[in-house]
Short mmCIF file of C-alpha atoms in Angstrom, two decimals:
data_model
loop_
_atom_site.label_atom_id
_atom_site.label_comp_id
_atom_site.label_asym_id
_atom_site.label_seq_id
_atom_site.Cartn_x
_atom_site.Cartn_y
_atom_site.Cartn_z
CA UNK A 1 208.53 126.32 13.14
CA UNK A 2 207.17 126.09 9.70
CA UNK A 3 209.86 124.69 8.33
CA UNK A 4 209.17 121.47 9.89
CA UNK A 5 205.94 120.68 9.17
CA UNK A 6 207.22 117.83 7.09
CA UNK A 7 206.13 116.76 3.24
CA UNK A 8 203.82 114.87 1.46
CA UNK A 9 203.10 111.23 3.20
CA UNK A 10 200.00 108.76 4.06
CA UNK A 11 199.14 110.96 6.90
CA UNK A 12 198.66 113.94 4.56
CA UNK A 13 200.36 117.12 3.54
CA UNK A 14 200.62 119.91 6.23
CA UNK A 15 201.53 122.65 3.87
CA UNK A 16 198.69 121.96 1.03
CA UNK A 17 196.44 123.14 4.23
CA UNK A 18 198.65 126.35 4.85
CA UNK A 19 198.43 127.21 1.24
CA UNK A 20 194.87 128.31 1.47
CA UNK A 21 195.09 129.17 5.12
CA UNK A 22 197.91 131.81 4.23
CA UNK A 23 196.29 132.97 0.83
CA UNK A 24 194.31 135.92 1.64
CA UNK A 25 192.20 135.15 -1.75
CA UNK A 26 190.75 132.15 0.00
CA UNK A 27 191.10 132.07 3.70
CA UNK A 28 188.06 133.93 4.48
CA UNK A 29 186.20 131.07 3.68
CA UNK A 30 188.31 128.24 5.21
CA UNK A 31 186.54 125.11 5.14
CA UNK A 32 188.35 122.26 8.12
CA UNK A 33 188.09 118.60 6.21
CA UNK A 34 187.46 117.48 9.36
CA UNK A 35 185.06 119.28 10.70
CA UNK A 36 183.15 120.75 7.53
CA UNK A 37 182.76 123.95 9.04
CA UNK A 38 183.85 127.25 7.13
CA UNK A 39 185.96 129.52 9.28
CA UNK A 40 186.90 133.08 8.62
CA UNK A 41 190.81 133.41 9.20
CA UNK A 42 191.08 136.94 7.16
CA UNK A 43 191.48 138.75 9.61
CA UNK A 44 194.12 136.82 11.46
CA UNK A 45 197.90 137.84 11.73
CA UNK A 46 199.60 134.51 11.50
CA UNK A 47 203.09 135.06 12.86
CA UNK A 48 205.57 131.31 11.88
CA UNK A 49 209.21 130.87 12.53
CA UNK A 50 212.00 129.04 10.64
CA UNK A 51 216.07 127.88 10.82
CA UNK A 52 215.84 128.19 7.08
CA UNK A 53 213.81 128.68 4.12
CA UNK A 54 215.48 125.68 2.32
CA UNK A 55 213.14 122.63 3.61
CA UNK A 56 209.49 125.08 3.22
CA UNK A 57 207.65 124.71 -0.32
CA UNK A 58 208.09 127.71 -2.76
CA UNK A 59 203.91 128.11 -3.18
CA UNK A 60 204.00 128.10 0.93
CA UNK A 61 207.18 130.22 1.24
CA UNK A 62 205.54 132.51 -1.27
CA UNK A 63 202.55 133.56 1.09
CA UNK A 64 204.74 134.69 3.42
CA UNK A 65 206.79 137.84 4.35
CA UNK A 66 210.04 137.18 5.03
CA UNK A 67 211.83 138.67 8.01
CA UNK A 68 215.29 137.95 8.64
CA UNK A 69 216.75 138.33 12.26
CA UNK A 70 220.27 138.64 12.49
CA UNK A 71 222.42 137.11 15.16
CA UNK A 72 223.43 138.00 18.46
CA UNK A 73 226.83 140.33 18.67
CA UNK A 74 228.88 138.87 22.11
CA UNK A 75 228.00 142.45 23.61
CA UNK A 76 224.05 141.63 23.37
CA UNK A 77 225.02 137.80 24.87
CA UNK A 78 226.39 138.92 27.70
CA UNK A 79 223.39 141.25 28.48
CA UNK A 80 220.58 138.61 28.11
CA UNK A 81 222.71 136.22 29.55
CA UNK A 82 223.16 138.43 32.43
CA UNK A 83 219.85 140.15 33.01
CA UNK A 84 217.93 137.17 31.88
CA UNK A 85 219.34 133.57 31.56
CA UNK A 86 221.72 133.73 34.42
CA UNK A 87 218.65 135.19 37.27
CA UNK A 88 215.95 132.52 35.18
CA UNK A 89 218.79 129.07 35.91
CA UNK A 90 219.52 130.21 39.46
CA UNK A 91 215.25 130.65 40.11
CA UNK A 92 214.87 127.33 38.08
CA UNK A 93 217.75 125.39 40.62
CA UNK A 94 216.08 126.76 43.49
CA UNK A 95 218.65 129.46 44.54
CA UNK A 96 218.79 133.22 45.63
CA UNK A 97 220.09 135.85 42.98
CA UNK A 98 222.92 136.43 45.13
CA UNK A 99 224.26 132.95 45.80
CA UNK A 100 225.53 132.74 42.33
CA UNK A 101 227.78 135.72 40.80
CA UNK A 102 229.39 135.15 37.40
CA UNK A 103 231.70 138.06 36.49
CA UNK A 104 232.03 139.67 33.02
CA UNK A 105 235.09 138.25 32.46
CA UNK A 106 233.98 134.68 33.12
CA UNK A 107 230.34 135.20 31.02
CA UNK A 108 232.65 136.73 28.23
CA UNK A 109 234.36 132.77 27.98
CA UNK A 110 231.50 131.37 28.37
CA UNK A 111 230.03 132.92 25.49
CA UNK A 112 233.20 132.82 23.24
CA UNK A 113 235.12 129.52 24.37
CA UNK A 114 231.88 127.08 24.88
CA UNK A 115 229.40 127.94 22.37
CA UNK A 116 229.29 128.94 18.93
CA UNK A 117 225.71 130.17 17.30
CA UNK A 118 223.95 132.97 16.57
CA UNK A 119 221.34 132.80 19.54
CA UNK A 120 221.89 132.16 22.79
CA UNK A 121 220.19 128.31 23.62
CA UNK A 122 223.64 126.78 23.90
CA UNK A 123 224.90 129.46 26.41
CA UNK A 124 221.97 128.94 28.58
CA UNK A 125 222.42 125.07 28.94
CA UNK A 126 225.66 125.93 29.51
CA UNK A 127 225.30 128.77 32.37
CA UNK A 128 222.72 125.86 33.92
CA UNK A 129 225.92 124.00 34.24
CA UNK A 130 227.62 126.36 35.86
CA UNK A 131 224.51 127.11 38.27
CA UNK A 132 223.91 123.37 38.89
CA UNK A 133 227.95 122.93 39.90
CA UNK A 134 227.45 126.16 42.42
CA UNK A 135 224.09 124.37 43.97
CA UNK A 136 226.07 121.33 44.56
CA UNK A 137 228.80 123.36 46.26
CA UNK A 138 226.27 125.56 48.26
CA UNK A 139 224.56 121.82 49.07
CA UNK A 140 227.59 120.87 50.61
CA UNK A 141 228.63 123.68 52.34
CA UNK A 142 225.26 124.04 54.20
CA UNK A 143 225.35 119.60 55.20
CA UNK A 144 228.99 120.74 56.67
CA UNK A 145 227.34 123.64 58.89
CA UNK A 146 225.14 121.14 60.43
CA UNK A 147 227.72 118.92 60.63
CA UNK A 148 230.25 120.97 62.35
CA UNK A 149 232.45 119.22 59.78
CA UNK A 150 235.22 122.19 58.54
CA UNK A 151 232.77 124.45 59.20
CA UNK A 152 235.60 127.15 58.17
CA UNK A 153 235.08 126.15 54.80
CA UNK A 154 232.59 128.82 53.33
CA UNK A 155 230.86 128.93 50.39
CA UNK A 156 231.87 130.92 47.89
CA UNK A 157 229.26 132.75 45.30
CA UNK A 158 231.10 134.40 42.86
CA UNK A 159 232.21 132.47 39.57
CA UNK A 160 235.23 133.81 38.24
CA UNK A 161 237.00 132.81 34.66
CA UNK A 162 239.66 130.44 36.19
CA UNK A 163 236.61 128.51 37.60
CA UNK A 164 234.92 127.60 34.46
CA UNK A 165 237.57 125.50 32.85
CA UNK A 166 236.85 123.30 36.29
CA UNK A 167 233.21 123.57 35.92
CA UNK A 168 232.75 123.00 32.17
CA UNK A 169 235.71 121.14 30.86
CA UNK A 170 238.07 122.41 28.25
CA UNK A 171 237.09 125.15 25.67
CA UNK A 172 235.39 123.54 22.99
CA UNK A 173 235.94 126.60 20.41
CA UNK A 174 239.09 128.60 19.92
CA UNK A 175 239.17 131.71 17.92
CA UNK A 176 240.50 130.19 14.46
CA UNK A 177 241.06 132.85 13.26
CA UNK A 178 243.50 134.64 15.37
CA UNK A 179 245.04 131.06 16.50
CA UNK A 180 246.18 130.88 12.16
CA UNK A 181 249.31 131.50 11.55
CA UNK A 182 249.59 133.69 7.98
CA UNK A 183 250.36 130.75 4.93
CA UNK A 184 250.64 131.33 1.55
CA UNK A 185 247.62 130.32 -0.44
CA UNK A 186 245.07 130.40 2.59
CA UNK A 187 242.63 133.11 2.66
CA UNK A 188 239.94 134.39 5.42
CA UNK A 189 236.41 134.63 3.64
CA UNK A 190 232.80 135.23 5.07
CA UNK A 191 229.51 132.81 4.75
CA UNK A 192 226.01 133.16 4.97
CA UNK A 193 223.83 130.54 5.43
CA UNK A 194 220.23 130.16 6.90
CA UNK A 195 220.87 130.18 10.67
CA UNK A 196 223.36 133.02 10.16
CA UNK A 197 226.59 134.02 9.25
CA UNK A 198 230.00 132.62 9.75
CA UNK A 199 233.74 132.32 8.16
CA UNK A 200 235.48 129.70 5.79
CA UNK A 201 239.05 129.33 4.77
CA UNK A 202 240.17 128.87 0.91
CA UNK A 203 243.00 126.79 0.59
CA UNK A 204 244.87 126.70 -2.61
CA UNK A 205 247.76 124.74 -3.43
CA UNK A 206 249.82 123.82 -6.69
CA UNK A 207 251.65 120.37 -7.74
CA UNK A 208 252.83 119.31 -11.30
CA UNK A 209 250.52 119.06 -13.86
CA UNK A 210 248.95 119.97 -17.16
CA UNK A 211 247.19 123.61 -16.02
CA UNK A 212 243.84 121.83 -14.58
CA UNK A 213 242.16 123.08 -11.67
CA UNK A 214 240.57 120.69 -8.95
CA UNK A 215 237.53 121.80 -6.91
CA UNK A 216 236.98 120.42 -3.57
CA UNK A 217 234.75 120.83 -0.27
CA UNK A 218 231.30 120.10 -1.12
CA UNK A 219 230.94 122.91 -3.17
CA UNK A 220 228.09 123.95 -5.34
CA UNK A 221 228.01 124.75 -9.27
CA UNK A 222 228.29 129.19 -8.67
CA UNK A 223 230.74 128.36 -6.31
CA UNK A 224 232.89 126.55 -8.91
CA UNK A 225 232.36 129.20 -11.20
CA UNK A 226 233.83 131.93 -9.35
CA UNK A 227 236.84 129.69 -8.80
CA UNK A 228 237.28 129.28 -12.87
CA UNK A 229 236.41 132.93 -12.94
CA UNK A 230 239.09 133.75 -10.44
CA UNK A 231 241.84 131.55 -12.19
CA UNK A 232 240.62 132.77 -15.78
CA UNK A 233 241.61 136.54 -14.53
CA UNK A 234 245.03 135.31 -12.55
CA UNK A 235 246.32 133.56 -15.69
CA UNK A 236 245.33 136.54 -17.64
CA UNK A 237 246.93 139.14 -15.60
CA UNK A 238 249.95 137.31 -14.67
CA UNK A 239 252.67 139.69 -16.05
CA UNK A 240 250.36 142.67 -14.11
CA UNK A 241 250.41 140.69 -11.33
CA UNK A 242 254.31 140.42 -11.19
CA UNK A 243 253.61 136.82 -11.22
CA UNK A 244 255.36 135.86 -14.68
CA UNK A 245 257.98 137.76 -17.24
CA UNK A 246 256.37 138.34 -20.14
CA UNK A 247 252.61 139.07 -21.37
CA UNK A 248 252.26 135.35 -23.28
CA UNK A 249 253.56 133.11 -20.06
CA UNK A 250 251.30 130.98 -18.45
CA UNK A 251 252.03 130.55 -14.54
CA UNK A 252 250.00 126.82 -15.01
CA UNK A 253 251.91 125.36 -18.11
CA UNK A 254 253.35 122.81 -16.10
CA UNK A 255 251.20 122.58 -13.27
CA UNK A 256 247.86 122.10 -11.71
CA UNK A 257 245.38 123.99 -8.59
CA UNK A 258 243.73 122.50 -6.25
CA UNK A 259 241.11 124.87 -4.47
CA UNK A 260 239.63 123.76 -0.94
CA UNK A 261 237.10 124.78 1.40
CA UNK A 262 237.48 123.10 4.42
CA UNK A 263 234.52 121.45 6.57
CA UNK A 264 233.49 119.18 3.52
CA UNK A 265 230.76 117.74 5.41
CA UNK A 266 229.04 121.29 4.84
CA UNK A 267 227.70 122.38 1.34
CA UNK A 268 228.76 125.84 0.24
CA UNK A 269 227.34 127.89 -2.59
CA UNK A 270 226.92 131.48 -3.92
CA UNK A 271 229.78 133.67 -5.56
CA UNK A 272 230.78 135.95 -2.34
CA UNK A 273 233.92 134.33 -2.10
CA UNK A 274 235.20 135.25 -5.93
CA UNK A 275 237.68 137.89 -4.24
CA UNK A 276 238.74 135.66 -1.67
CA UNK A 277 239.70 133.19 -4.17
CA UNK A 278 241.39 135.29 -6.43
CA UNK A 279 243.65 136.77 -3.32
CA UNK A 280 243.99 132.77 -2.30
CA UNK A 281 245.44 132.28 -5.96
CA UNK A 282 247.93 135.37 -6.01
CA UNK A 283 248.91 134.45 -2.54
CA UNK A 284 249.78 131.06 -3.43
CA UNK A 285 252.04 132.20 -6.88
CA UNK A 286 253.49 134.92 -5.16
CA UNK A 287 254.44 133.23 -2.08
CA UNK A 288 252.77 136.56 0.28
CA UNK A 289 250.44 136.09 2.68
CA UNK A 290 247.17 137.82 3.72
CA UNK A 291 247.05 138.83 7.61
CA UNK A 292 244.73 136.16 9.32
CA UNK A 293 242.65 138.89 10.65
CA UNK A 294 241.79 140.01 7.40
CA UNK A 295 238.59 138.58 5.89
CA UNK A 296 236.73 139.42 2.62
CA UNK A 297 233.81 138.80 0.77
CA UNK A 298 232.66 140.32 -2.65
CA UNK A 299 231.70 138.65 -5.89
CA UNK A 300 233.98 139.39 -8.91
CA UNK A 301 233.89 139.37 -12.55
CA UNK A 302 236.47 138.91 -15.18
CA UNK A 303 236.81 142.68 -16.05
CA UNK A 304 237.96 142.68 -12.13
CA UNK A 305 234.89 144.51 -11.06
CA UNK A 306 233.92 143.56 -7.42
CA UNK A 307 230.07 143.57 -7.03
CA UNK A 308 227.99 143.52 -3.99
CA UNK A 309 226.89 140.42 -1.94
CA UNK A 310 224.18 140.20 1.05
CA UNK A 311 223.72 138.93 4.33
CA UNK A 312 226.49 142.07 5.43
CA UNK A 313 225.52 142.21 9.07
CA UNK A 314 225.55 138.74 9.68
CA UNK A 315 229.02 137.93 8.33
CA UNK A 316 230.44 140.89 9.56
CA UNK A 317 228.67 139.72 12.93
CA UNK A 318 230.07 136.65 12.45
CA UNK A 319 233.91 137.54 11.18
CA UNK A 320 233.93 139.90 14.67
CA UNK A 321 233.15 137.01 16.92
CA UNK A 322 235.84 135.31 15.10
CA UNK A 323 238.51 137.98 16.10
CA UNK A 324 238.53 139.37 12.28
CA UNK A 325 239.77 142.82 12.48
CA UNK A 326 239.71 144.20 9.17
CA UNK A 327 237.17 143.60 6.24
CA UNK A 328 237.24 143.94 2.37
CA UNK A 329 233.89 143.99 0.84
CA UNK A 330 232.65 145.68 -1.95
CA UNK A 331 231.76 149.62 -2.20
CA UNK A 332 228.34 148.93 -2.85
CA UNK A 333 227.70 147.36 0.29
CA UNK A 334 228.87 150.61 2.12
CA UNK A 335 225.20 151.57 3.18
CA UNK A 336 225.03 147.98 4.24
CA UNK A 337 227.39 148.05 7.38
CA UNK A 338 226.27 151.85 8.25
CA UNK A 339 223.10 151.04 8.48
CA UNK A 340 222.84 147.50 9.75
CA UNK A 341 226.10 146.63 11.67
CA UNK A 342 225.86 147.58 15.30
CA UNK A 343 228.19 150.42 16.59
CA UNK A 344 230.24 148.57 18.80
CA UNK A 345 231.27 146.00 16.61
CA UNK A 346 231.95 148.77 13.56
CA UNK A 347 234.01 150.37 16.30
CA UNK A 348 236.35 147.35 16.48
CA UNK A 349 237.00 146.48 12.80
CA UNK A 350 238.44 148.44 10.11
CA UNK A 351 236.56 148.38 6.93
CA UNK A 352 238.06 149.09 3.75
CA UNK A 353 235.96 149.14 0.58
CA UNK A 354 236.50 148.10 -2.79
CA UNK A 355 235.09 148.71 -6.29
CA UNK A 356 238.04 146.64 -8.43
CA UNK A 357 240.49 143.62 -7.73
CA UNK A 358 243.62 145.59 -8.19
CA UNK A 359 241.92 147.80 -4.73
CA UNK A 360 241.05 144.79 -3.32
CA UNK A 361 244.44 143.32 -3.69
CA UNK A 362 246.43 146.15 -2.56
CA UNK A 363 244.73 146.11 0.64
CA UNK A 364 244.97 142.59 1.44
CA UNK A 365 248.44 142.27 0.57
CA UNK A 366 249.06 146.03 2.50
CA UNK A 367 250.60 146.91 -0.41
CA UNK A 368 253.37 144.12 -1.29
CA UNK A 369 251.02 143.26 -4.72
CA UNK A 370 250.23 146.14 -7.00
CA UNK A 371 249.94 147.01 -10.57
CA UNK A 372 253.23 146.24 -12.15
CA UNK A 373 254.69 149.54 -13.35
CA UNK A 374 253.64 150.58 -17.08
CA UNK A 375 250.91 148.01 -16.65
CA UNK A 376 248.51 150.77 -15.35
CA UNK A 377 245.09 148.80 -15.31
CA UNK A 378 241.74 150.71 -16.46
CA UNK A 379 240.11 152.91 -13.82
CA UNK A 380 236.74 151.33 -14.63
CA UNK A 381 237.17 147.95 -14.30
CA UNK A 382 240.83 146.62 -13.80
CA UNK A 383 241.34 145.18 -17.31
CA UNK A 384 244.67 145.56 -19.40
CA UNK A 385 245.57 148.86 -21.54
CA UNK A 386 245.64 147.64 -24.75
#
């Protein structure tokens, strides 16, 4: 894991030896300090891993290809925790394949209700649980055979899903998503970060005030601009909106916004969440609320263009393990989910694309905010007829 080889200390600096072991300009004549022996590495595939590019050098990170491997879908969990992890924990506790029998159903809560990542380490250390709680019963079942203690008492192989909660405790995850109940101001939006994708709320809320807008979450400086970006085009399009009377009246005159991301221990960057916050911000002034299986991610500009974003398949990965059920992401990212996003997970969540806010808003809102009538907004890019 490249990633950690660590920095500059009195021990020396691991990377300053990987830059001219990676460069192919100079590694066919790599010289070890140590030994004082050239080597000829040029023809050598060297193959690293990371968790994320953050913590490696630029000049190292440079050398290197990048390949990014999405995460897991719950459909591909349950078939390597079935044809692999489960048969290599019951082999490593010293059982037979069939003295242990998890069924779907049970795997299924594993995987949703006791781990949430995009690999799979978790959800073996958890089926070893499970395997080590059926060895103990097996144990005991075979001391009260020789015994002749209830010898009626057999042991039982298969693992069904009212057995785990016994086995593993209580849930430690519950789908957030569909567990929300719909509240204006509070909007579903989609993350990317290094070790995969994932789904954060936007909380906005209003109090008296003087029209100033408060940022808060460990958030980082694009971040805050899409929010001022977001309340720039709100204020402007008010009266479009249906949010105030008149063209001139300013829904903040007399009071202030407060935006939050929740999970403030986290930092949070990048301007994917511009529509999100802009829904977040109607939803709050107009008192409507966006379905909480409805999640969206786009970046948006004050014309009320939505542009494209990355890491698609990962947050839409992500926002389906969640139990999101319909998207809104940007037109341009179209290709993205045909070609990346497996089938069975496109199969399960409707996916509605936008190229402007006013789209975007009439989809989140299922059609309770539109264009005010008269106030027809430019096909191009959602500003005001003049």
């Amino acid at each position: 894991e490249i990633d950690k080889v660590g920095s500059r200390g009195h021990h020396g600096d691991p990377s300053a030896a990987f830059l001219e072991v990676l460069d192919p300009e100079q590694n066919n004549t790599f010289t070890d300090h140590y030994l004082n022996v050239p080597f000829d590495l040029s023809k050598i595939l060297f193959i690293a891993t990371a968790n994320t590019v953050e913590t490696i050098p630029a000049p190292l990170l440079d050398r290197m290809e990048l390949i990014t491997l999405p995460g897991y879908t719950y459909a591909e969990k349950l078939a390597i925790a079935t044809n692999h992890l489960l048969p290599k924990q019951i082999r490593l506790h010293g059982l037979n394949p069939e003295d242990v029998k998890v069924t779907e159903q049970a795997m299924f809560k594993i995987a949703t209700g006791y781990t949430r990542e995009s690999g799979v380490r978790q959800l073996e250390r958890e089926l070893g649980a499970v395997v080590r709680a059926k060895a103990v019963e097996y144990a005991e079942a075979q001391e009260r055979k020789l015994s002749n203690v209830q010898p009626h008492i057999e042991y039982q192989p298969h693992v069904a899903i009212s057995d785990i909660e016994d086995i593993l405790g209580q849930e430690k995850y519950v789908n957030e998503v569909t567990e929300r109940t719909p509240t204006p101001g509070v909007v579903t939006g989609m993350a990317y970060n290094g070790v995969g994708g994932g789904i954060l709320f936007i909380e906005v809320s209003q109090m008296p005030g003087k029209g100033h807008l408060q940022l808060t979450g460990s958030l980082g400086e694009v971040i805050k601009e899409s929010a001022h970006i977001a309340l720039s085009w709100v204020k402007s399009h008010g009266y479009e909106i249906g949010l105030t009377n008149s063209r001139g009246q300013n829904i903040m005159e007399k009071a202030d916004v407060h935006i939050h991301m929740p999970s403030g221990g986290t930092p949070k960057d990048g301007p994917s969440a511009g529509i999100a916050m802009v829904c977040a911000l109607v939803s709050m002034f107009s008192c409507e609320t966006v379905p909480a299986t409805t999640a969206m991610t786009g970046e948006f500009t004050l014309r009320g263009l939505v542009m494209p974003v990355g890491g698609i398949k990962e947050k839409v990965i992500a926002a389906h393990r969640a139990g999101v059920r319909k998207i809104i992401m940007p037109l341009r990212n179209q290709k993205d989910v045909v070609a990346d996003v497996p089938n069975n997970v496109r199969e399960e969540i409707e996916f509605v694309y936008a190229s402007t806010i006013w789209e975007v808003l009439r989809e989140a809102f299922e059609g309770r905010i539109v264009a005010r009538e008269g106030t027809v907004p430019a096909a191009a890019g959602g500003g005001l007829v003049c």
